[in-house]
Amino acid sequence: GAGVSQSPSNKVTEKGKDVELRCDPISGHTALYWYRQSLGQGLEFLIYFQGNSAPDKSGLPSDRFSAERTGGSVSTLTIQRTQQEDSAVYLCASSFSRGETQYFGPGTRLLVL
Amino acid sequence: AQKITQTQPGMFVQEKEAVTLDCTYDTSDQSYGLFWYKQPSSGEMIFLIYQGSYDEQNATEGRYSLNFQKARKSANLVISASQLGDSAMYFCAMGPANYGQNFVFGPGTRLSVLP
C-alpha cells in the first residue's frame, strides 16, 4: 500500500488476556519502529527492527512485551497478560533506512479493562 | 544519551500570524538528523520537515521552516501564516547517528490557532 497500515484500529480486551498488534510498513522500507503513546503524552520508543532483526529492544517495558518481523515486512507486537496500564495508542512507523524520516501508521488504540 | 526538550507545553497564535515552536536537543554525536512531526486530534503523525546536522542551509517546506542553530543545539520550527488547520500537537525528534541509539521524541507542544 501507499502508507503504513496497522490493525486492528481499536482493541478492547480484558486484563490478563494476550493481544497481537500488526503493522504493515511501506514497501521497501527496511527499518520499522514501534512506539507507545499514552493519553496526552509524548511517544515512548518500544523497539526497532532493521530487516528482520531487532538490535534495540531496550524500550520494551517488560518481558510481557515481544515483537517479531518476518520477511522484512510485516511486524507483530504481542502483549501477554495485559494490564490496565498497557492501555495506550500503539504506533508503528517505517523508514527507508535507519535514521531517515519515519512515516507513521494510524495506530492501534488498546484499552484493557 | 540523546534528549529532546520542548519547553512550551501549549502555544496560542492568531490566524495568519507566524509562530515559533522551540526545540533544543542534547547529543554528543557529530552526525544526526532533526525532525518535526504534527499530530492533529485524529491521532496520525505527519512528517513536516527535516534538518541534517551538516546542512548549512535552514530547511524549508512550504509554510514550515526550521531555524537551526547548531552551536546552541536548537532546532525551532517556524510556521508562517498560521491556519486553523495547524492546530495540533507538534513533536520535535532526533534521528540516531550511531547504531543502537533510539530515535528520540520530545514531549510535544500543543498549538492552538485562534480565528
PDB file of C-alpha atoms in Angstrom:
ATOM      1  CA  GLY A   1       0.000   0.000   0.000  1.00  0.00           C
ATOM      2  CA  ALA A   2       0.879   3.650  -0.145  1.00  0.00           C
ATOM      3  CA  GLY A   3       1.349   4.109   3.576  1.00  0.00           C
ATOM      4  CA  VAL A   4       1.895   2.270   6.831  1.00  0.00           C
ATOM      5  CA  SER A   5      -1.142   0.300   7.918  1.00  0.00           C
ATOM      6  CA  GLN A   6      -1.961  -1.098  11.326  1.00  0.00           C
ATOM      7  CA  SER A   7      -4.573  -3.487  12.581  1.00  0.00           C
ATOM      8  CA  PRO A   8      -6.777  -3.583  14.463  1.00  0.00           C
ATOM      9  CA  SER A   9      -7.524   0.116  14.693  1.00  0.00           C
ATOM     10  CA  ASN A  10      -9.141  -0.423  18.075  1.00  0.00           C
ATOM     11  CA  LYS A  11      -8.851  -3.283  20.549  1.00  0.00           C
ATOM     12  CA  VAL A  12     -10.671  -3.751  23.830  1.00  0.00           C
ATOM     13  CA  THR A  13      -9.518  -6.643  25.965  1.00  0.00           C
ATOM     14  CA  GLU A  14      -9.795  -7.924  29.480  1.00  0.00           C
ATOM     15  CA  LYS A  15      -6.943  -7.782  31.948  1.00  0.00           C
ATOM     16  CA  GLY A  16      -4.820 -10.900  31.696  1.00  0.00           C
ATOM     17  CA  LYS A  17      -5.559 -11.637  28.041  1.00  0.00           C
ATOM     18  CA  ASP A  18      -2.923 -11.635  25.304  1.00  0.00           C
ATOM     19  CA  VAL A  19      -3.163  -9.249  22.338  1.00  0.00           C
ATOM     20  CA  GLU A  20      -1.414  -9.064  18.981  1.00  0.00           C
ATOM     21  CA  LEU A  21      -0.989  -5.824  17.090  1.00  0.00           C
ATOM     22  CA  ARG A  22       0.014  -5.854  13.436  1.00  0.00           C
ATOM     23  CA  CYS A  23       1.959  -3.393  11.325  1.00  0.00           C
ATOM     24  CA  ASP A  24       2.413  -3.367   7.543  1.00  0.00           C
ATOM     25  CA  PRO A  25       5.207  -0.945   6.644  1.00  0.00           C
ATOM     26  CA  ILE A  26       5.685   0.926   3.414  1.00  0.00           C
ATOM     27  CA  SER A  27       7.037  -1.425   0.769  1.00  0.00           C
ATOM     28  CA  GLY A  28      10.822  -1.255   0.546  1.00  0.00           C
ATOM     29  CA  HIS A  29      11.317   0.298   3.972  1.00  0.00           C
ATOM     30  CA  THR A  30      13.941  -1.672   5.870  1.00  0.00           C
ATOM     31  CA  ALA A  31      13.530  -0.009   9.262  1.00  0.00           C
ATOM     32  CA  LEU A  32      10.416  -0.460  11.382  1.00  0.00           C
ATOM     33  CA  TYR A  33       9.635   1.087  14.756  1.00  0.00           C
ATOM     34  CA  TRP A  34       7.046   0.553  17.461  1.00  0.00           C
ATOM     35  CA  TYR A  35       6.050   3.333  19.851  1.00  0.00           C
ATOM     36  CA  ARG A  36       3.509   3.717  22.608  1.00  0.00           C
ATOM     37  CA  GLN A  37       1.619   6.906  23.317  1.00  0.00           C
ATOM     38  CA  SER A  38      -0.452   7.216  26.477  1.00  0.00           C
ATOM     39  CA  LEU A  39      -3.265   9.750  26.616  1.00  0.00           C
ATOM     40  CA  GLY A  40      -1.885  13.272  26.355  1.00  0.00           C
ATOM     41  CA  GLN A  41       1.710  12.079  26.442  1.00  0.00           C
ATOM     42  CA  GLY A  42       4.614  12.013  24.028  1.00  0.00           C
ATOM     43  CA  LEU A  43       5.930   8.987  22.214  1.00  0.00           C
ATOM     44  CA  GLU A  44       7.648   6.188  24.103  1.00  0.00           C
ATOM     45  CA  PHE A  45      10.044   4.118  21.988  1.00  0.00           C
ATOM     46  CA  LEU A  46       9.475   0.387  22.301  1.00  0.00           C
ATOM     47  CA  ILE A  47      11.503  -1.483  19.688  1.00  0.00           C
ATOM     48  CA  TYR A  48      13.169  -1.058  16.328  1.00  0.00           C
ATOM     49  CA  PHE A  49      13.761  -3.573  13.518  1.00  0.00           C
ATOM     50  CA  GLN A  50      16.363  -3.408  10.777  1.00  0.00           C
ATOM     51  CA  GLY A  51      15.197  -6.056   8.358  1.00  0.00           C
ATOM     52  CA  ASN A  52      14.032  -8.970  10.483  1.00  0.00           C
ATOM     53  CA  SER A  53      16.385  -8.373  13.375  1.00  0.00           C
ATOM     54  CA  ALA A  54      15.801  -6.189  16.395  1.00  0.00           C
ATOM     55  CA  PRO A  55      19.146  -4.773  17.529  1.00  0.00           C
ATOM     56  CA  ASP A  56      17.480  -2.449  20.004  1.00  0.00           C
ATOM     57  CA  LYS A  57      14.945  -3.932  22.413  1.00  0.00           C
ATOM     58  CA  SER A  58      15.745  -1.523  25.207  1.00  0.00           C
ATOM     59  CA  GLY A  59      12.388   0.195  25.120  1.00  0.00           C
ATOM     60  CA  LEU A  60      10.216  -2.829  25.816  1.00  0.00           C
ATOM     61  CA  PRO A  61       8.662  -2.085  29.229  1.00  0.00           C
ATOM     62  CA  SER A  62       8.587  -5.670  30.490  1.00  0.00           C
ATOM     63  CA  ASP A  63       9.021  -9.280  29.420  1.00  0.00           C
ATOM     64  CA  ARG A  64       5.291  -9.376  28.682  1.00  0.00           C
ATOM     65  CA  PHE A  65       6.061  -7.415  25.527  1.00  0.00           C
ATOM     66  CA  SER A  66       7.610  -9.041  22.480  1.00  0.00           C
ATOM     67  CA  ALA A  67       7.782  -8.307  18.787  1.00  0.00           C
ATOM     68  CA  GLU A  68       8.807 -10.009  15.619  1.00  0.00           C
ATOM     69  CA  ARG A  69       9.151  -9.142  11.979  1.00  0.00           C
ATOM     70  CA  THR A  70       9.058 -11.628   9.158  1.00  0.00           C
ATOM     71  CA  GLY A  71      10.164 -11.351   5.553  1.00  0.00           C
ATOM     72  CA  GLY A  72      11.499  -7.888   6.213  1.00  0.00           C
ATOM     73  CA  SER A  73       7.943  -6.650   6.084  1.00  0.00           C
ATOM     74  CA  VAL A  74       5.047  -7.278   8.484  1.00  0.00           C
ATOM     75  CA  SER A  75       5.656  -6.911  12.196  1.00  0.00           C
ATOM     76  CA  THR A  76       3.633  -8.128  15.145  1.00  0.00           C
ATOM     77  CA  LEU A  77       3.767  -6.664  18.637  1.00  0.00           C
ATOM     78  CA  THR A  78       2.471  -9.085  21.264  1.00  0.00           C
ATOM     79  CA  ILE A  79       1.479  -8.152  24.778  1.00  0.00           C
ATOM     80  CA  GLN A  80       0.933 -11.097  27.109  1.00  0.00           C
ATOM     81  CA  ARG A  81      -1.187 -10.997  30.260  1.00  0.00           C
ATOM     82  CA  THR A  82      -2.297  -7.434  29.562  1.00  0.00           C
ATOM     83  CA  GLN A  83      -2.547  -4.955  32.410  1.00  0.00           C
ATOM     84  CA  GLN A  84      -4.643  -1.799  32.633  1.00  0.00           C
ATOM     85  CA  GLU A  85      -1.501   0.329  32.380  1.00  0.00           C
ATOM     86  CA  ASP A  86      -0.923  -1.146  28.920  1.00  0.00           C
ATOM     87  CA  SER A  87      -3.867   0.925  27.649  1.00  0.00           C
ATOM     88  CA  ALA A  88      -2.474   3.342  25.076  1.00  0.00           C
ATOM     89  CA  VAL A  89      -2.163   4.002  21.377  1.00  0.00           C
ATOM     90  CA  TYR A  90       0.475   1.806  19.787  1.00  0.00           C
ATOM     91  CA  LEU A  91       2.063   3.451  16.776  1.00  0.00           C
ATOM     92  CA  CYS A  92       4.154   1.800  14.112  1.00  0.00           C
ATOM     93  CA  ALA A  93       6.470   3.682  11.773  1.00  0.00           C
ATOM     94  CA  SER A  94       8.765   2.712   8.944  1.00  0.00           C
ATOM     95  CA  SER A  95      11.636   4.389   7.168  1.00  0.00           C
ATOM     96  CA  PHE A  96      13.743   3.609   4.122  1.00  0.00           C
ATOM     97  CA  SER A  97      16.694   3.079   6.411  1.00  0.00           C
ATOM     98  CA  ARG A  98      17.652   3.811   9.981  1.00  0.00           C
ATOM     99  CA  GLY A  99      17.781   7.448  10.915  1.00  0.00           C
ATOM    100  CA  GLU A 100      15.743   8.648   7.962  1.00  0.00           C
ATOM    101  CA  THR A 101      12.280  10.148   8.010  1.00  0.00           C
ATOM    102  CA  GLN A 102       9.764   7.883   9.695  1.00  0.00           C
ATOM    103  CA  TYR A 103       6.265   7.536   8.302  1.00  0.00           C
ATOM    104  CA  PHE A 104       3.652   6.575  10.820  1.00  0.00           C
ATOM    105  CA  GLY A 105       0.627   4.347  10.680  1.00  0.00           C
ATOM    106  CA  PRO A 106      -2.739   5.381  12.134  1.00  0.00           C
ATOM    107  CA  GLY A 107      -2.104   3.472  15.354  1.00  0.00           C
ATOM    108  CA  THR A 108      -3.954   0.817  17.351  1.00  0.00           C
ATOM    109  CA  ARG A 109      -5.942   2.077  20.321  1.00  0.00           C
ATOM    110  CA  LEU A 110      -5.710  -0.557  23.037  1.00  0.00           C
ATOM    111  CA  LEU A 111      -7.999  -0.485  26.041  1.00  0.00           C
ATOM    112  CA  VAL A 112      -7.503  -3.017  28.800  1.00  0.00           C
ATOM    113  CA  LEU A 113     -10.481  -3.338  31.113  1.00  0.00           C
TER     114      LEU A 113
ATOM    115  CA  ALA B   1      22.218   9.897  25.965  1.00  0.00           C
ATOM    116  CA  GLN B   2      20.252  11.882  23.458  1.00  0.00           C
ATOM    117  CA  LYS B   3      17.472  14.126  24.699  1.00  0.00           C
ATOM    118  CA  ILE B   4      14.930  16.496  23.165  1.00  0.00           C
ATOM    119  CA  THR B   5      13.427  19.381  25.141  1.00  0.00           C
ATOM    120  CA  GLN B   6      10.317  21.307  24.160  1.00  0.00           C
ATOM    121  CA  THR B   7       9.690  23.928  26.823  1.00  0.00           C
ATOM    122  CA  GLN B   8       6.304  25.140  25.580  1.00  0.00           C
ATOM    123  CA  PRO B   9       3.541  22.726  26.563  1.00  0.00           C
ATOM    124  CA  GLY B  10       0.967  24.976  24.885  1.00  0.00           C
ATOM    125  CA  MET B  11       1.021  27.901  22.468  1.00  0.00           C
ATOM    126  CA  PHE B  12      -1.637  30.190  21.016  1.00  0.00           C
ATOM    127  CA  VAL B  13      -1.347  32.119  17.775  1.00  0.00           C
ATOM    128  CA  GLN B  14      -3.719  34.301  15.826  1.00  0.00           C
ATOM    129  CA  GLU B  15      -4.703  33.065  12.403  1.00  0.00           C
ATOM    130  CA  LYS B  16      -2.416  34.382   9.634  1.00  0.00           C
ATOM    131  CA  GLU B  17       0.384  35.218  12.070  1.00  0.00           C
ATOM    132  CA  ALA B  18       3.710  33.388  12.342  1.00  0.00           C
ATOM    133  CA  VAL B  19       4.625  31.228  15.321  1.00  0.00           C
ATOM    134  CA  THR B  20       7.855  29.644  16.545  1.00  0.00           C
ATOM    135  CA  LEU B  21       7.883  26.344  18.400  1.00  0.00           C
ATOM    136  CA  ASP B  22      11.029  25.761  20.413  1.00  0.00           C
ATOM    137  CA  CYS B  23      13.162  22.647  20.400  1.00  0.00           C
ATOM    138  CA  THR B  24      16.548  22.099  21.978  1.00  0.00           C
ATOM    139  CA  TYR B  25      18.490  18.890  21.918  1.00  0.00           C
ATOM    140  CA  ASP B  26      21.372  17.242  23.635  1.00  0.00           C
ATOM    141  CA  THR B  27      23.744  14.867  21.901  1.00  0.00           C
ATOM    142  CA  SER B  28      27.426  14.108  21.737  1.00  0.00           C
ATOM    143  CA  ASP B  29      27.124  12.890  18.159  1.00  0.00           C
ATOM    144  CA  GLN B  30      28.504  14.906  15.271  1.00  0.00           C
ATOM    145  CA  SER B  31      26.063  13.493  12.721  1.00  0.00           C
ATOM    146  CA  TYR B  32      22.347  13.433  13.367  1.00  0.00           C
ATOM    147  CA  GLY B  33      19.021  14.433  11.915  1.00  0.00           C
ATOM    148  CA  LEU B  34      16.315  16.619  13.383  1.00  0.00           C
ATOM    149  CA  PHE B  35      12.666  16.140  12.506  1.00  0.00           C
ATOM    150  CA  TRP B  36       9.353  17.810  13.218  1.00  0.00           C
ATOM    151  CA  TYR B  37       6.072  15.950  13.223  1.00  0.00           C
ATOM    152  CA  LYS B  38       2.489  17.186  13.542  1.00  0.00           C
ATOM    153  CA  GLN B  39      -0.193  15.182  15.320  1.00  0.00           C
ATOM    154  CA  PRO B  40      -3.731  16.525  14.866  1.00  0.00           C
ATOM    155  CA  SER B  41      -6.598  15.408  17.066  1.00  0.00           C
ATOM    156  CA  SER B  42      -7.199  12.496  14.702  1.00  0.00           C
ATOM    157  CA  GLY B  43      -4.016  10.961  16.111  1.00  0.00           C
ATOM    158  CA  GLU B  44      -1.996  10.440  12.950  1.00  0.00           C
ATOM    159  CA  MET B  45       1.644  11.514  12.959  1.00  0.00           C
ATOM    160  CA  ILE B  46       2.554  13.649   9.957  1.00  0.00           C
ATOM    161  CA  PHE B  47       6.136  14.360   8.929  1.00  0.00           C
ATOM    162  CA  LEU B  48       6.742  18.082   8.372  1.00  0.00           C
ATOM    163  CA  ILE B  49      10.405  18.882   7.920  1.00  0.00           C
ATOM    164  CA  TYR B  50      13.939  17.507   8.276  1.00  0.00           C
ATOM    165  CA  GLN B  51      17.306  19.120   9.022  1.00  0.00           C
ATOM    166  CA  GLY B  52      20.602  17.282   8.803  1.00  0.00           C
ATOM    167  CA  SER B  53      23.311  18.273  11.235  1.00  0.00           C
ATOM    168  CA  TYR B  54      25.711  19.041   8.389  1.00  0.00           C
ATOM    169  CA  ASP B  55      23.202  21.022   6.339  1.00  0.00           C
ATOM    170  CA  GLU B  56      24.379  24.611   6.065  1.00  0.00           C
ATOM    171  CA  GLN B  57      21.047  25.989   4.952  1.00  0.00           C
ATOM    172  CA  ASN B  58      17.961  26.019   7.141  1.00  0.00           C
ATOM    173  CA  ALA B  59      15.348  23.582   5.867  1.00  0.00           C
ATOM    174  CA  THR B  60      12.110  24.944   4.427  1.00  0.00           C
ATOM    175  CA  GLU B  61       8.945  23.166   3.313  1.00  0.00           C
ATOM    176  CA  GLY B  62       6.176  25.468   2.231  1.00  0.00           C
ATOM    177  CA  ARG B  63       4.982  27.412   5.287  1.00  0.00           C
ATOM    178  CA  TYR B  64       7.333  25.462   7.549  1.00  0.00           C
ATOM    179  CA  SER B  65      10.941  26.414   8.159  1.00  0.00           C
ATOM    180  CA  LEU B  66      13.458  25.160  10.657  1.00  0.00           C
ATOM    181  CA  ASN B  67      15.647  27.683  12.471  1.00  0.00           C
ATOM    182  CA  PHE B  68      18.714  25.526  13.044  1.00  0.00           C
ATOM    183  CA  GLN B  69      21.375  26.877  15.398  1.00  0.00           C
ATOM    184  CA  LYS B  70      23.886  24.102  15.790  1.00  0.00           C
ATOM    185  CA  ALA B  71      26.111  25.797  18.360  1.00  0.00           C
ATOM    186  CA  ARG B  72      23.108  26.394  20.594  1.00  0.00           C
ATOM    187  CA  LYS B  73      21.695  22.938  19.821  1.00  0.00           C
ATOM    188  CA  SER B  74      18.332  24.340  18.888  1.00  0.00           C
ATOM    189  CA  ALA B  75      16.024  23.452  16.014  1.00  0.00           C
ATOM    190  CA  ASN B  76      12.981  25.675  16.276  1.00  0.00           C
ATOM    191  CA  LEU B  77      10.038  25.219  13.919  1.00  0.00           C
ATOM    192  CA  VAL B  78       8.601  28.366  12.372  1.00  0.00           C
ATOM    193  CA  ILE B  79       5.112  28.242  10.889  1.00  0.00           C
ATOM    194  CA  SER B  80       4.268  31.265   8.770  1.00  0.00           C
ATOM    195  CA  ALA B  81       0.739  32.487   8.042  1.00  0.00           C
ATOM    196  CA  SER B  82      -0.906  30.166  10.561  1.00  0.00           C
ATOM    197  CA  GLN B  83      -4.113  28.441   9.538  1.00  0.00           C
ATOM    198  CA  LEU B  84      -6.860  26.955  11.697  1.00  0.00           C
ATOM    199  CA  GLY B  85      -5.830  23.531  10.451  1.00  0.00           C
ATOM    200  CA  ASP B  86      -2.420  23.995  12.039  1.00  0.00           C
ATOM    201  CA  SER B  87      -3.948  23.422  15.477  1.00  0.00           C
ATOM    202  CA  ALA B  88      -2.302  20.206  16.668  1.00  0.00           C
ATOM    203  CA  MET B  89       0.464  18.721  18.783  1.00  0.00           C
ATOM    204  CA  TYR B  90       3.945  19.255  17.367  1.00  0.00           C
ATOM    205  CA  PHE B  91       6.812  16.915  18.180  1.00  0.00           C
ATOM    206  CA  CYS B  92      10.498  17.548  17.667  1.00  0.00           C
ATOM    207  CA  ALA B  93      12.605  14.422  17.198  1.00  0.00           C
ATOM    208  CA  MET B  94      16.218  13.424  16.669  1.00  0.00           C
ATOM    209  CA  GLY B  95      17.365  10.628  14.421  1.00  0.00           C
ATOM    210  CA  PRO B  96      20.198   8.436  15.629  1.00  0.00           C
ATOM    211  CA  ALA B  97      23.641   8.625  14.129  1.00  0.00           C
ATOM    212  CA  ASN B  98      25.091   5.616  15.874  1.00  0.00           C
ATOM    213  CA  TYR B  99      23.952   2.050  15.777  1.00  0.00           C
ATOM    214  CA  GLY B 100      21.845   1.085  18.728  1.00  0.00           C
ATOM    215  CA  GLN B 101      20.612   4.511  19.727  1.00  0.00           C
ATOM    216  CA  ASN B 102      16.948   5.275  19.871  1.00  0.00           C
ATOM    217  CA  PHE B 103      15.037   7.684  17.750  1.00  0.00           C
ATOM    218  CA  VAL B 104      14.123  10.249  20.421  1.00  0.00           C
ATOM    219  CA  PHE B 105      10.987  12.396  20.554  1.00  0.00           C
ATOM    220  CA  GLY B 106      10.344  15.479  22.659  1.00  0.00           C
ATOM    221  CA  PRO B 107       7.226  15.829  24.850  1.00  0.00           C
ATOM    222  CA  GLY B 108       5.436  17.977  22.288  1.00  0.00           C
ATOM    223  CA  THR B 109       3.864  21.429  22.084  1.00  0.00           C
ATOM    224  CA  ARG B 110       0.128  21.891  21.637  1.00  0.00           C
ATOM    225  CA  LEU B 111      -0.535  24.723  19.184  1.00  0.00           C
ATOM    226  CA  SER B 112      -3.929  26.375  19.055  1.00  0.00           C
ATOM    227  CA  VAL B 113      -4.667  28.750  16.188  1.00  0.00           C
ATOM    228  CA  LEU B 114      -7.301  31.351  17.043  1.00  0.00           C
ATOM    229  CA  PRO B 115      -9.691  32.743  14.412  1.00  0.00           C
TER     230      PRO B 115
END
